[in-house]
PDB file of C-alpha atoms in Angstrom:
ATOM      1  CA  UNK A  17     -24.697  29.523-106.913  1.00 46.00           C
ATOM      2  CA  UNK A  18     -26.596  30.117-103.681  1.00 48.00           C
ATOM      3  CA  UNK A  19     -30.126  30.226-103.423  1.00 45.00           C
ATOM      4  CA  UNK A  20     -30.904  31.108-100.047  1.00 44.00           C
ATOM      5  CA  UNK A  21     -28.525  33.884 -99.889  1.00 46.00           C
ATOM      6  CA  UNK A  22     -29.545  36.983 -97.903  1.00 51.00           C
ATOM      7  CA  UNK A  23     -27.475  40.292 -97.826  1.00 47.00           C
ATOM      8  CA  UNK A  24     -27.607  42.201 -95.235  1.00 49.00           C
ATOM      9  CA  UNK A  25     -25.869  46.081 -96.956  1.00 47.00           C
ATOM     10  CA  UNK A  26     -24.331  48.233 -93.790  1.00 50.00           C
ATOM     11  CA  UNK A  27     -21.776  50.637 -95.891  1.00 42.00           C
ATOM     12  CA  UNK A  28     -20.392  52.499 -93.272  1.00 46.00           C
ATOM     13  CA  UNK A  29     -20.056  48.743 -91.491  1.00 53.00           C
ATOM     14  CA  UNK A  30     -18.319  47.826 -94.871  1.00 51.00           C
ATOM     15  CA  UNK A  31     -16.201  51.149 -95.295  1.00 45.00           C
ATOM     16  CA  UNK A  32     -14.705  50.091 -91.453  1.00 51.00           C
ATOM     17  CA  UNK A  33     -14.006  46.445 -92.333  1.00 55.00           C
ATOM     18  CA  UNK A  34     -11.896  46.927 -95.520  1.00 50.00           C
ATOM     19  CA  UNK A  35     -10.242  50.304 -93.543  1.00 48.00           C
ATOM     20  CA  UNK A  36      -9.691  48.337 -90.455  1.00 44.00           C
ATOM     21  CA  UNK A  37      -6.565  48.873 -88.650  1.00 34.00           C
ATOM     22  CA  UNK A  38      -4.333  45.803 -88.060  1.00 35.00           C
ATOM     23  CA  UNK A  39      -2.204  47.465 -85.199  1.00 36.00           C
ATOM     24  CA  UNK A  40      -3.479  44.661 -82.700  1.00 37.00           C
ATOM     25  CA  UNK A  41      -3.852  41.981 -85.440  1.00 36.00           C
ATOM     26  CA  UNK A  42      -2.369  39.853 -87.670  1.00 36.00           C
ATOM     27  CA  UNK A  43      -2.284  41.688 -91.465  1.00 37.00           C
ATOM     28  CA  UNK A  44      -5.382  40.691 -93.266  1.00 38.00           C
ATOM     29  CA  UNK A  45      -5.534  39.370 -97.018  1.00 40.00           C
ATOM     30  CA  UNK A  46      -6.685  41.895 -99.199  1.00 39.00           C
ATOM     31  CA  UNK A  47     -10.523  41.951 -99.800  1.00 42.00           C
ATOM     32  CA  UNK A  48     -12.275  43.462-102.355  1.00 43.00           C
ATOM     33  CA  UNK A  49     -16.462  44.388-100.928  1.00 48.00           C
ATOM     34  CA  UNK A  50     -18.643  42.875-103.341  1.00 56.00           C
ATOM     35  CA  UNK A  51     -21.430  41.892-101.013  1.00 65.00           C
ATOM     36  CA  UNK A  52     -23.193  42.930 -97.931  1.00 85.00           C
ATOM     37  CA  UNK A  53     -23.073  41.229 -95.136  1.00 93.00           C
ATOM     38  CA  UNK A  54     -24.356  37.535 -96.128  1.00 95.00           C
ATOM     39  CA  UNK A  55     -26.577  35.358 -93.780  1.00 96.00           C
ATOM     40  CA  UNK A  56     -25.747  31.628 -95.366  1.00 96.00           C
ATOM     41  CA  UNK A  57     -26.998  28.795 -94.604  1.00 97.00           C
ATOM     42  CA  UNK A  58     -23.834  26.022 -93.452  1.00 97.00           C
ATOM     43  CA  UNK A  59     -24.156  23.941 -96.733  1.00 96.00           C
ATOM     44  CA  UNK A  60     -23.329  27.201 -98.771  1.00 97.00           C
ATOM     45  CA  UNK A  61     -20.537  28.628 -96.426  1.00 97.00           C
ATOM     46  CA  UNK A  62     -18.970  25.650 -96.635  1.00 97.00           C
ATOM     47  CA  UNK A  63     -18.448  26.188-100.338  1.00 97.00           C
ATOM     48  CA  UNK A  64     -16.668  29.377 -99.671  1.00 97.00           C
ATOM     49  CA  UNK A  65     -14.357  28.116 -96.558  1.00 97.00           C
ATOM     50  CA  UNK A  66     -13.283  24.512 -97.581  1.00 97.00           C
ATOM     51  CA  UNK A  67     -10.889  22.731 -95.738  1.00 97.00           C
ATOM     52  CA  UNK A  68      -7.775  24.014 -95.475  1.00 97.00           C
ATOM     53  CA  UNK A  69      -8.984  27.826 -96.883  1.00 97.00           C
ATOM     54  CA  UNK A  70      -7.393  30.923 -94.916  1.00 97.00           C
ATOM     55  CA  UNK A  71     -10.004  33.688 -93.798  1.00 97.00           C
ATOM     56  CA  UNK A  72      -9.878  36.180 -91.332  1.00 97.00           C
ATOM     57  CA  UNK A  73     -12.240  36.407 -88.446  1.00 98.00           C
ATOM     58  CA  UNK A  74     -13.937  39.979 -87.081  1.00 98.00           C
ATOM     59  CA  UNK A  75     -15.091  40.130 -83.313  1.00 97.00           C
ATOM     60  CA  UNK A  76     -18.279  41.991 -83.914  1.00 97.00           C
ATOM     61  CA  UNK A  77     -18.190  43.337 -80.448  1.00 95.00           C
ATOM     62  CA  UNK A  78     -14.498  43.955 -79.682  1.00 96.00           C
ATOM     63  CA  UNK A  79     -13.575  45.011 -83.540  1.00 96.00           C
ATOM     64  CA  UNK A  80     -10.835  43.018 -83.432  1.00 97.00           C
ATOM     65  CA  UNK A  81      -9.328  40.673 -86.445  1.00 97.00           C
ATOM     66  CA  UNK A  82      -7.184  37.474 -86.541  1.00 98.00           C
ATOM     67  CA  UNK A  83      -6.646  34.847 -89.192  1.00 98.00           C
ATOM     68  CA  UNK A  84      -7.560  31.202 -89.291  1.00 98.00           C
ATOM     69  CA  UNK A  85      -6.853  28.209 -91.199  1.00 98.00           C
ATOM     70  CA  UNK A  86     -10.161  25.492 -91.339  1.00 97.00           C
ATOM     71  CA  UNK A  87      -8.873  22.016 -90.812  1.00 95.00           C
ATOM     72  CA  UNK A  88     -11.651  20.048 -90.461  1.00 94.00           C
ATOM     73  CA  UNK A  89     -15.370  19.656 -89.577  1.00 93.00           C
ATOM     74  CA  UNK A  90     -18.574  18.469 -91.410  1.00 92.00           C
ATOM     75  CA  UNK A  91     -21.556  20.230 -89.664  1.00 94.00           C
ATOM     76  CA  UNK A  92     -19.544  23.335 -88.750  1.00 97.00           C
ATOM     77  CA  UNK A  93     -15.838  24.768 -89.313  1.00 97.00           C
ATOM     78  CA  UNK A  94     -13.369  23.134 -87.239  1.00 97.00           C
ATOM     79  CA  UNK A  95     -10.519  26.143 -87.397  1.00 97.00           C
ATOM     80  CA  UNK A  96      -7.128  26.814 -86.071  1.00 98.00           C
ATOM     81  CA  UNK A  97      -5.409  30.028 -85.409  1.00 98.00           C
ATOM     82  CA  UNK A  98      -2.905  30.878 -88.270  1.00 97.00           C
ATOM     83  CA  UNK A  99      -0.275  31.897 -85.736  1.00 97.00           C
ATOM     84  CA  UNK A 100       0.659  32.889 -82.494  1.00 97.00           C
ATOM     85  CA  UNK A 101       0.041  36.084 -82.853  1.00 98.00           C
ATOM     86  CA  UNK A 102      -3.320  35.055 -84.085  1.00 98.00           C
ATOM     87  CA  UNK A 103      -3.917  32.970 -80.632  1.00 98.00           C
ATOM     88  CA  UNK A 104      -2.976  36.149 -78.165  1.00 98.00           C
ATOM     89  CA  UNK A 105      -5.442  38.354 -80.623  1.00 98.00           C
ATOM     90  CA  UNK A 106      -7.918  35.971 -80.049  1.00 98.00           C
ATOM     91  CA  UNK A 107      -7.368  35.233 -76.627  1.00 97.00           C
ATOM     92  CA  UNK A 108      -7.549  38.866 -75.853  1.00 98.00           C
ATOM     93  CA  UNK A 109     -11.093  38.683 -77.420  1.00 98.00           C
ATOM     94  CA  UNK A 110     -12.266  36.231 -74.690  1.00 97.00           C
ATOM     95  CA  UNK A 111      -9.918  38.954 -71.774  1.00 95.00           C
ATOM     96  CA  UNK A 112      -6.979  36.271 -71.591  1.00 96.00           C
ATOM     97  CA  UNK A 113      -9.129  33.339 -70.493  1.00 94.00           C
ATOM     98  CA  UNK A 114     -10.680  30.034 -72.907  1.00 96.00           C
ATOM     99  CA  UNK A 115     -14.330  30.140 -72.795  1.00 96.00           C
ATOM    100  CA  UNK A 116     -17.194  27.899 -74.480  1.00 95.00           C
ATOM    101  CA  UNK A 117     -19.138  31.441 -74.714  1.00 97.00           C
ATOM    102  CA  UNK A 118     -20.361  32.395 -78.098  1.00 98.00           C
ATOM    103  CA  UNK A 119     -19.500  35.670 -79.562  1.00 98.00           C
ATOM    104  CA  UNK A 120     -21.207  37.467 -82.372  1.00 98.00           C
ATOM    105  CA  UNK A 121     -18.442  37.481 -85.505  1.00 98.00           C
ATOM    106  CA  UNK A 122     -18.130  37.711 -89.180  1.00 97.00           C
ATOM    107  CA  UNK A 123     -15.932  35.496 -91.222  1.00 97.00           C
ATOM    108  CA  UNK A 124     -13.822  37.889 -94.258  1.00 97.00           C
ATOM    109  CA  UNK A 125     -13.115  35.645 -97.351  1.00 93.00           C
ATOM    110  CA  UNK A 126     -12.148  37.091-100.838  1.00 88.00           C
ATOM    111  CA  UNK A 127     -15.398  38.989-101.313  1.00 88.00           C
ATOM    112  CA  UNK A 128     -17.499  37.674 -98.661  1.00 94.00           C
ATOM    113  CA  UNK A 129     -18.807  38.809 -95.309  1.00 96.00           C
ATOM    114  CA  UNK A 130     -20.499  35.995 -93.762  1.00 97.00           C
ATOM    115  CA  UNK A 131     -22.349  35.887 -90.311  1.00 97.00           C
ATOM    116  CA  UNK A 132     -21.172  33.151 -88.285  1.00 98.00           C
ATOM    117  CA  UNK A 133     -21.058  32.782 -84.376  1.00 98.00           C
ATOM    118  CA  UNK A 134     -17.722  30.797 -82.557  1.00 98.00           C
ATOM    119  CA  UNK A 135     -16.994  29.964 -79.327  1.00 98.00           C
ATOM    120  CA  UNK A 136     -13.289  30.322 -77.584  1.00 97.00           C
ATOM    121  CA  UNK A 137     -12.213  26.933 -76.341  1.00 96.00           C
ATOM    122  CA  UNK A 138      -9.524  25.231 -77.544  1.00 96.00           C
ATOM    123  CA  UNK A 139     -10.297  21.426 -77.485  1.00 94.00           C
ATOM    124  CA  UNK A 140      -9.883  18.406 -79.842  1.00 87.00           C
ATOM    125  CA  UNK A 141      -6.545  18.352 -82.547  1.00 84.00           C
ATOM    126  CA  UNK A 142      -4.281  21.205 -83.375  1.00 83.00           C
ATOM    127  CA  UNK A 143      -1.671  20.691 -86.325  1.00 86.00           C
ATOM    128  CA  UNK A 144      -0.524  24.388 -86.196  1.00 93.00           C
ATOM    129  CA  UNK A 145       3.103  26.368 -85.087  1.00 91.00           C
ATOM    130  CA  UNK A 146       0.792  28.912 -82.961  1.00 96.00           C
ATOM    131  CA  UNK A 147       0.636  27.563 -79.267  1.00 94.00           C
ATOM    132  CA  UNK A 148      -2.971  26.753 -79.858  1.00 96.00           C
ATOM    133  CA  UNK A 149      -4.000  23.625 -77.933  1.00 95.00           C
ATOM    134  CA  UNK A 150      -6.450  22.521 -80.273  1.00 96.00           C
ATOM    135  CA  UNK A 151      -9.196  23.869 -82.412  1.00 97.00           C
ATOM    136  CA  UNK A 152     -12.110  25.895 -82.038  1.00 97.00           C
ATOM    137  CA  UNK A 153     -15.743  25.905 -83.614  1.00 97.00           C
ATOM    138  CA  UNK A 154     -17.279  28.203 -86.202  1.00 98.00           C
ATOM    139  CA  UNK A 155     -21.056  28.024 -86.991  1.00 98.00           C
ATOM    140  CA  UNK A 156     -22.942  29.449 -89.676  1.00 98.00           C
ATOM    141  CA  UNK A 157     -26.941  29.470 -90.156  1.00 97.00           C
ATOM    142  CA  UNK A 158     -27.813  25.336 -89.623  1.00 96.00           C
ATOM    143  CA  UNK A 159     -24.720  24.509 -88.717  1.00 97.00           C
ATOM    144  CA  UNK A 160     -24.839  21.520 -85.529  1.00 95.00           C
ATOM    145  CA  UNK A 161     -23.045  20.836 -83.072  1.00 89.00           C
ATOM    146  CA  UNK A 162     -20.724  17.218 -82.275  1.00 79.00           C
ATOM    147  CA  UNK A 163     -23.294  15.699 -80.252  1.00 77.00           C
ATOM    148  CA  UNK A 164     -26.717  17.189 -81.551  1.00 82.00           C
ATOM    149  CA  UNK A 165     -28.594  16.940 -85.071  1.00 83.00           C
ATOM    150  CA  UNK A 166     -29.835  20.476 -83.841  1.00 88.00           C
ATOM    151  CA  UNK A 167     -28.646  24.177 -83.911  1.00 95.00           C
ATOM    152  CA  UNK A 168     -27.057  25.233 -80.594  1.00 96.00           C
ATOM    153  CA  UNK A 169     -29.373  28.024 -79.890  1.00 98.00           C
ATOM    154  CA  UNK A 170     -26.718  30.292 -78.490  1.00 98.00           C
ATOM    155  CA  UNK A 171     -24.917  30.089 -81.958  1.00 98.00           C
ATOM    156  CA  UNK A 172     -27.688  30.589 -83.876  1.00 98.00           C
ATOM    157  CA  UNK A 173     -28.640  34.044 -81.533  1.00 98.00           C
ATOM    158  CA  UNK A 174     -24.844  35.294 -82.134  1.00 98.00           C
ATOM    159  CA  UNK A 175     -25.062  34.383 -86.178  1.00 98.00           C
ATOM    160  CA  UNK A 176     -28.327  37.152 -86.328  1.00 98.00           C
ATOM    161  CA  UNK A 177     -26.760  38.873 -84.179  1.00 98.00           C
ATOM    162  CA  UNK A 178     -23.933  39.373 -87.113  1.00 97.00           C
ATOM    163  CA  UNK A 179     -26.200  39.579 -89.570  1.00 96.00           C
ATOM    164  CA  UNK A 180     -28.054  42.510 -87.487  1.00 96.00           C
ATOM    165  CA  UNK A 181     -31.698  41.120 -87.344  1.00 97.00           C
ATOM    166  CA  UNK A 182     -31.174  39.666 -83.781  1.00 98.00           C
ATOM    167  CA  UNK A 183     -33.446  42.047 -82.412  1.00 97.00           C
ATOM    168  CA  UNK A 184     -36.653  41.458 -85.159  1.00 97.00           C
ATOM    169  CA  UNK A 185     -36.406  37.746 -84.610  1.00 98.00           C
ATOM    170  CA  UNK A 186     -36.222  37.936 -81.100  1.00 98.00           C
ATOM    171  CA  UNK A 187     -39.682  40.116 -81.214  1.00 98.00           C
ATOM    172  CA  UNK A 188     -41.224  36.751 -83.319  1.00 97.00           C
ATOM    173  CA  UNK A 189     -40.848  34.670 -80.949  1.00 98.00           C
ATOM    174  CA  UNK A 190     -43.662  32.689 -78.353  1.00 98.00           C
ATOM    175  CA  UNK A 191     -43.273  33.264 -74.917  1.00 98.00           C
ATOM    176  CA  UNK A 192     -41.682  29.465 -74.879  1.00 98.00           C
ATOM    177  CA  UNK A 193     -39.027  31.004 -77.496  1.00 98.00           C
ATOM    178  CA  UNK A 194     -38.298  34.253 -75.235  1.00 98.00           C
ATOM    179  CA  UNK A 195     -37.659  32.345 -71.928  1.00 98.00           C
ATOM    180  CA  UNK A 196     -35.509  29.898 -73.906  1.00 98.00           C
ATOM    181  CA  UNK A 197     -33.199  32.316 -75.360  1.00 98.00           C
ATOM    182  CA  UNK A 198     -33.365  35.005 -72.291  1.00 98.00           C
ATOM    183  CA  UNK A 199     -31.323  31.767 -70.712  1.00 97.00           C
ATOM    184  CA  UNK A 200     -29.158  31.695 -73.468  1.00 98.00           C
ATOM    185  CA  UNK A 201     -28.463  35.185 -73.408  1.00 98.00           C
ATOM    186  CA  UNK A 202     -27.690  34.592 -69.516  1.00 97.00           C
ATOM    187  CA  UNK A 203     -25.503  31.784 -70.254  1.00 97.00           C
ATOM    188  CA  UNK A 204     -23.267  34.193 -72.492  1.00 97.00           C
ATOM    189  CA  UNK A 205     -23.524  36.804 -70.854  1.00 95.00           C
ATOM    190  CA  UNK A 206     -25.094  38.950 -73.180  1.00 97.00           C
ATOM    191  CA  UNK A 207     -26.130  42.476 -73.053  1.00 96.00           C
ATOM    192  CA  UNK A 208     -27.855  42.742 -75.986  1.00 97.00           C
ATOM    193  CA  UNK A 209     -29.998  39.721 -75.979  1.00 98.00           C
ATOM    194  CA  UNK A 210     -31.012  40.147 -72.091  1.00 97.00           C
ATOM    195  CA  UNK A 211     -31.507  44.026 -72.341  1.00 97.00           C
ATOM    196  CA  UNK A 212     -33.901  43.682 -75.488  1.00 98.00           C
ATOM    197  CA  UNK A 213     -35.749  40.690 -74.199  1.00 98.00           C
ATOM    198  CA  UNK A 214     -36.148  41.931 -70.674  1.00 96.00           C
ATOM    199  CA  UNK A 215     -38.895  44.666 -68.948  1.00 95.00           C
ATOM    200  CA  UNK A 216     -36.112  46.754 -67.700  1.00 93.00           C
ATOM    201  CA  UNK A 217     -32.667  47.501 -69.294  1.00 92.00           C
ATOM    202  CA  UNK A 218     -29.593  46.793 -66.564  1.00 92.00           C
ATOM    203  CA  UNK A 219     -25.411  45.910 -67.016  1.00 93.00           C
ATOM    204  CA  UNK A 220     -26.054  42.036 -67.533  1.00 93.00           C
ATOM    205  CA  UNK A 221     -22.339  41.333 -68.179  1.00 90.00           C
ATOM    206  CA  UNK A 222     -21.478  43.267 -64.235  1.00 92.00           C
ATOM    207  CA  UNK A 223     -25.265  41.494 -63.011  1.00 93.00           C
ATOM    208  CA  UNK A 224     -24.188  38.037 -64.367  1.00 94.00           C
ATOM    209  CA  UNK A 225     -20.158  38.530 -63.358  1.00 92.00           C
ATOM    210  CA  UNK A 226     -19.940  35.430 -61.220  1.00 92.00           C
ATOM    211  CA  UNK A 227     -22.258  32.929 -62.725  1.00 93.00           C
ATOM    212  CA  UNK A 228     -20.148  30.663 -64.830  1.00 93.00           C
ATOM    213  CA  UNK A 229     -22.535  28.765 -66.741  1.00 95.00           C
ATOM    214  CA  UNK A 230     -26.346  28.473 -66.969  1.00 96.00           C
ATOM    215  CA  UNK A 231     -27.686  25.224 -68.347  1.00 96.00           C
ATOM    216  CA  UNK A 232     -31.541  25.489 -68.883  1.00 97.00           C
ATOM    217  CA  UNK A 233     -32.851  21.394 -68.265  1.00 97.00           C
ATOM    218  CA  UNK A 234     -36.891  21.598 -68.613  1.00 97.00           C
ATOM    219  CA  UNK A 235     -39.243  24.553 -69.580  1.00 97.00           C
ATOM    220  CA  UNK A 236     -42.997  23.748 -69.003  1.00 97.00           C
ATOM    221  CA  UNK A 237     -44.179  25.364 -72.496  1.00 97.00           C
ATOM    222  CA  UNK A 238     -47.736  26.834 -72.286  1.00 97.00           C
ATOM    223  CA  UNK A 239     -49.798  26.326 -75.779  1.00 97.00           C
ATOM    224  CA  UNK A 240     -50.985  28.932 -77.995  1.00 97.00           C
ATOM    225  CA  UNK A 241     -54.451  28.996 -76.683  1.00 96.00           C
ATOM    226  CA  UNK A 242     -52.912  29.771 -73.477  1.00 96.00           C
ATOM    227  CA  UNK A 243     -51.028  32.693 -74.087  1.00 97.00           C
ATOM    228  CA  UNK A 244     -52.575  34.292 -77.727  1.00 96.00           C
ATOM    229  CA  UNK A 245     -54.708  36.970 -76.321  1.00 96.00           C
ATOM    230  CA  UNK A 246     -52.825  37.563 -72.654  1.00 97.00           C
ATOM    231  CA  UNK A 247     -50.289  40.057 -71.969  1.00 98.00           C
ATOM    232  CA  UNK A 248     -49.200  38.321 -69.119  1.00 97.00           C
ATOM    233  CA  UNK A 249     -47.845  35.059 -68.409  1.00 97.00           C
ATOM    234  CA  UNK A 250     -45.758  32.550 -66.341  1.00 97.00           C
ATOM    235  CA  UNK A 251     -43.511  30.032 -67.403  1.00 97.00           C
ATOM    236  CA  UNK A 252     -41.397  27.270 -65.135  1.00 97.00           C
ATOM    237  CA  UNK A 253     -38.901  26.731 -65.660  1.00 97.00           C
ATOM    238  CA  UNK A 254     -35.277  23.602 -64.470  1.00 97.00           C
ATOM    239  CA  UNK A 255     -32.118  24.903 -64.593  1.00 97.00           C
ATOM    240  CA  UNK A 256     -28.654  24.644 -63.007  1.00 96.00           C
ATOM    241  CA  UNK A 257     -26.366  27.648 -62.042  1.00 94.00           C
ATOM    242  CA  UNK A 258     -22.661  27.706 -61.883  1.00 94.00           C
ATOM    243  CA  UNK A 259     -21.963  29.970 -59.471  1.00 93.00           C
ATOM    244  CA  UNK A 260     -18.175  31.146 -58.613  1.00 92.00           C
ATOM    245  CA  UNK A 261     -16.596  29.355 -55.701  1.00 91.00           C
ATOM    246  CA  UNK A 262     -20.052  27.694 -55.358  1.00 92.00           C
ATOM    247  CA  UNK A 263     -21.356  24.531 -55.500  1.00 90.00           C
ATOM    248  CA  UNK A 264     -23.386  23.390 -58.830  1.00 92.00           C
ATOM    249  CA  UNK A 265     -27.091  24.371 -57.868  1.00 91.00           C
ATOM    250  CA  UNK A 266     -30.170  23.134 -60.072  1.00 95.00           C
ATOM    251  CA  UNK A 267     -33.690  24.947 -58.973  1.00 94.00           C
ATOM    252  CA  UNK A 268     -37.316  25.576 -60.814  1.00 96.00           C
ATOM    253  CA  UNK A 269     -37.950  28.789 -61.329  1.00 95.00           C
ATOM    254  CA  UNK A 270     -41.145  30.800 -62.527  1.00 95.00           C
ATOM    255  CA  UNK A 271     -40.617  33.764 -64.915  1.00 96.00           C
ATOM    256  CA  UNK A 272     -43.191  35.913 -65.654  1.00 96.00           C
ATOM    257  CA  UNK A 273     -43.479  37.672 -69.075  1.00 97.00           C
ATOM    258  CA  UNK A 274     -45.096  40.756 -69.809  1.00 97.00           C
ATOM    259  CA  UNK A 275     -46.022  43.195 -73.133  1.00 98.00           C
ATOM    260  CA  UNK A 276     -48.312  46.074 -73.626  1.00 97.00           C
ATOM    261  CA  UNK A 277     -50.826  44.238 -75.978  1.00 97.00           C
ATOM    262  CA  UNK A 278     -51.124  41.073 -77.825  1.00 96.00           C
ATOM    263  CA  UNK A 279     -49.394  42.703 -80.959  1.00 96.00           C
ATOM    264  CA  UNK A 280     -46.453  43.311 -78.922  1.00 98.00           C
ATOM    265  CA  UNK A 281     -43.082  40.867 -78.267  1.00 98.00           C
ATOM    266  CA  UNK A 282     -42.648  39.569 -75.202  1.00 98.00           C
ATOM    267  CA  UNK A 283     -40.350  40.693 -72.664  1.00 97.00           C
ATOM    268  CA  UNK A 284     -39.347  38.715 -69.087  1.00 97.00           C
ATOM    269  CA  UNK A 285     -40.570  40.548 -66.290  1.00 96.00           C
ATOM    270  CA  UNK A 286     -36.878  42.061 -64.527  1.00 93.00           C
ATOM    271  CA  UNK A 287     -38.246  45.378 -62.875  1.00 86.00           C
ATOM    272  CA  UNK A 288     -36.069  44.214 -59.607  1.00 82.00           C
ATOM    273  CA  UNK A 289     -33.132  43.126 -62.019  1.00 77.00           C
ATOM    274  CA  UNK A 290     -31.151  40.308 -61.205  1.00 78.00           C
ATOM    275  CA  UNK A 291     -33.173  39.791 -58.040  1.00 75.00           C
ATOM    276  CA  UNK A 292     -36.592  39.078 -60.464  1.00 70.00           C
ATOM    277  CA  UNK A 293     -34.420  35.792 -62.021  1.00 78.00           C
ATOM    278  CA  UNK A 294     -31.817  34.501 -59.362  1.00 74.00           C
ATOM    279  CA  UNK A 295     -33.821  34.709 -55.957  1.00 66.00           C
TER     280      UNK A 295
END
């Protein structure tokens, strides 16, 4: 039925989903592994999670498993937690506080393991007995967002990151490509994204503790000719920081990427850690 379907096989990954212990979540329906771990594209997913379907969702980072109920949603899943004790599970996902951060996940249906990335905000309708105020978002490979005809590029970082290729198509990109998502990885705080993109590995999540949000507004791309046969290179950049108990502060700042040849990926120069991006 779907054409563009790529499986991703991780037995022992698989062995540990269908094994998974429920004692901090909601019982799971009973699946049956036919597949690997599936990177769809949103026009297929949406076969296999139509409106009002039941599927559990796996935190890839956390392990942990709640179920859902999609109400709604035409460019992504609009879902609901099943019940209450599906809202604490997730809430305890996001450490007891709503968030618009992205998290890596996979969505369990019948014999499916899809990638998919979703945020932790509740927002919009809720029609569901599980003290919920709202709904949340799920996206899947080409799935938009409500106010862009465009991939959110945090979502689409946390859906390879689920499908485990994060890393090789992070190593593809231009040094436009790198800077762009070495802000998205600072806007959600992630370890995994920041450490493999940057010169020098450091605790991002303890680095990055009270920055609230980072909203990248202009990035001066260089062209091909520019950059092809350097292993150096700088790149301004307009943001704005949220900074705890601060007030909203937008600044340019020039980040300087490095690699060891012009085979190699880029990486963002961070030898003095945090220091090399916020001073």
């Amino acid at each position: 039925m779907f054409k563009k379907r790529k499986f991703i096989p991780c037995f022992a990954l698989l062995v540990s989903l269908f094994c998974i212990s429920t004692a901090n979540a909601a019982p799971m329906e009973s699946i049956s592994p036919k597949y690997g771990i599936q990177l769809l594209e949103w026009k297929d997913a949406d076969v296999i999670i139509p409106r009002y379907s039941k599927f559990s969702i796996y935190d890839v980072e956390t392990g942990k498993v709640f179920q859902v109920q999609r109400r709604a949603g035409s460019q992504h899943a609009d879902v609901q937690p099943l019940t209450t004790a599906d809202t604490e599970i997730m809430k305890g996902i996001y450490n007891g506080k709503w968030s618009w951060k992205r998290r890596a996940i996979f969505v369990l249906q019948d014999q499916y393991i899809l990638a998919a990335s979703m945020h932790g905000m509740p927002h919009g309708a809720g029609s569901l007995a599980n003290k919920f105020p709202g709904h949340f978002c799920v996206h899947f490979l080409g799935s938009t967002t409500h106010k862009t005809d465009n991939m959110d590029l945090s979502h689409k970082l946390m859906v390879y990151k689920a499908a485990g290729i994060l890393k090789q198509e992070l190593d593809k990109q231009n040094p436009n490509e790198t800077v762009q998502s070495f802000v998205a990885g600072m806007k959600e705080q992630d370890n995994t994204i920041l450490n493999h993109l940057s010169s020098k590995k450091i605790d991002w999540k303890k680095a990055l503790a009270n920055v609230e949000n980072v909203k990248l507004l202009r990035v001066e791309e260089v062209e091909a000719k520019d950059y092809l046969s350097k292993t150096s290179i700088n790149i301004t950049i307009e943001w704005q920081l949220y900074i705890q108990n601060e007030k909203r502060k937008s600044e340019s700042k020039t980040l300087t990427l490095v690699r060891s040849s012009p085979l190699d990926p880029w990486k963002v120069l961070t030898d003095d850690g945090l220091n090399a991006i916020m001073s």
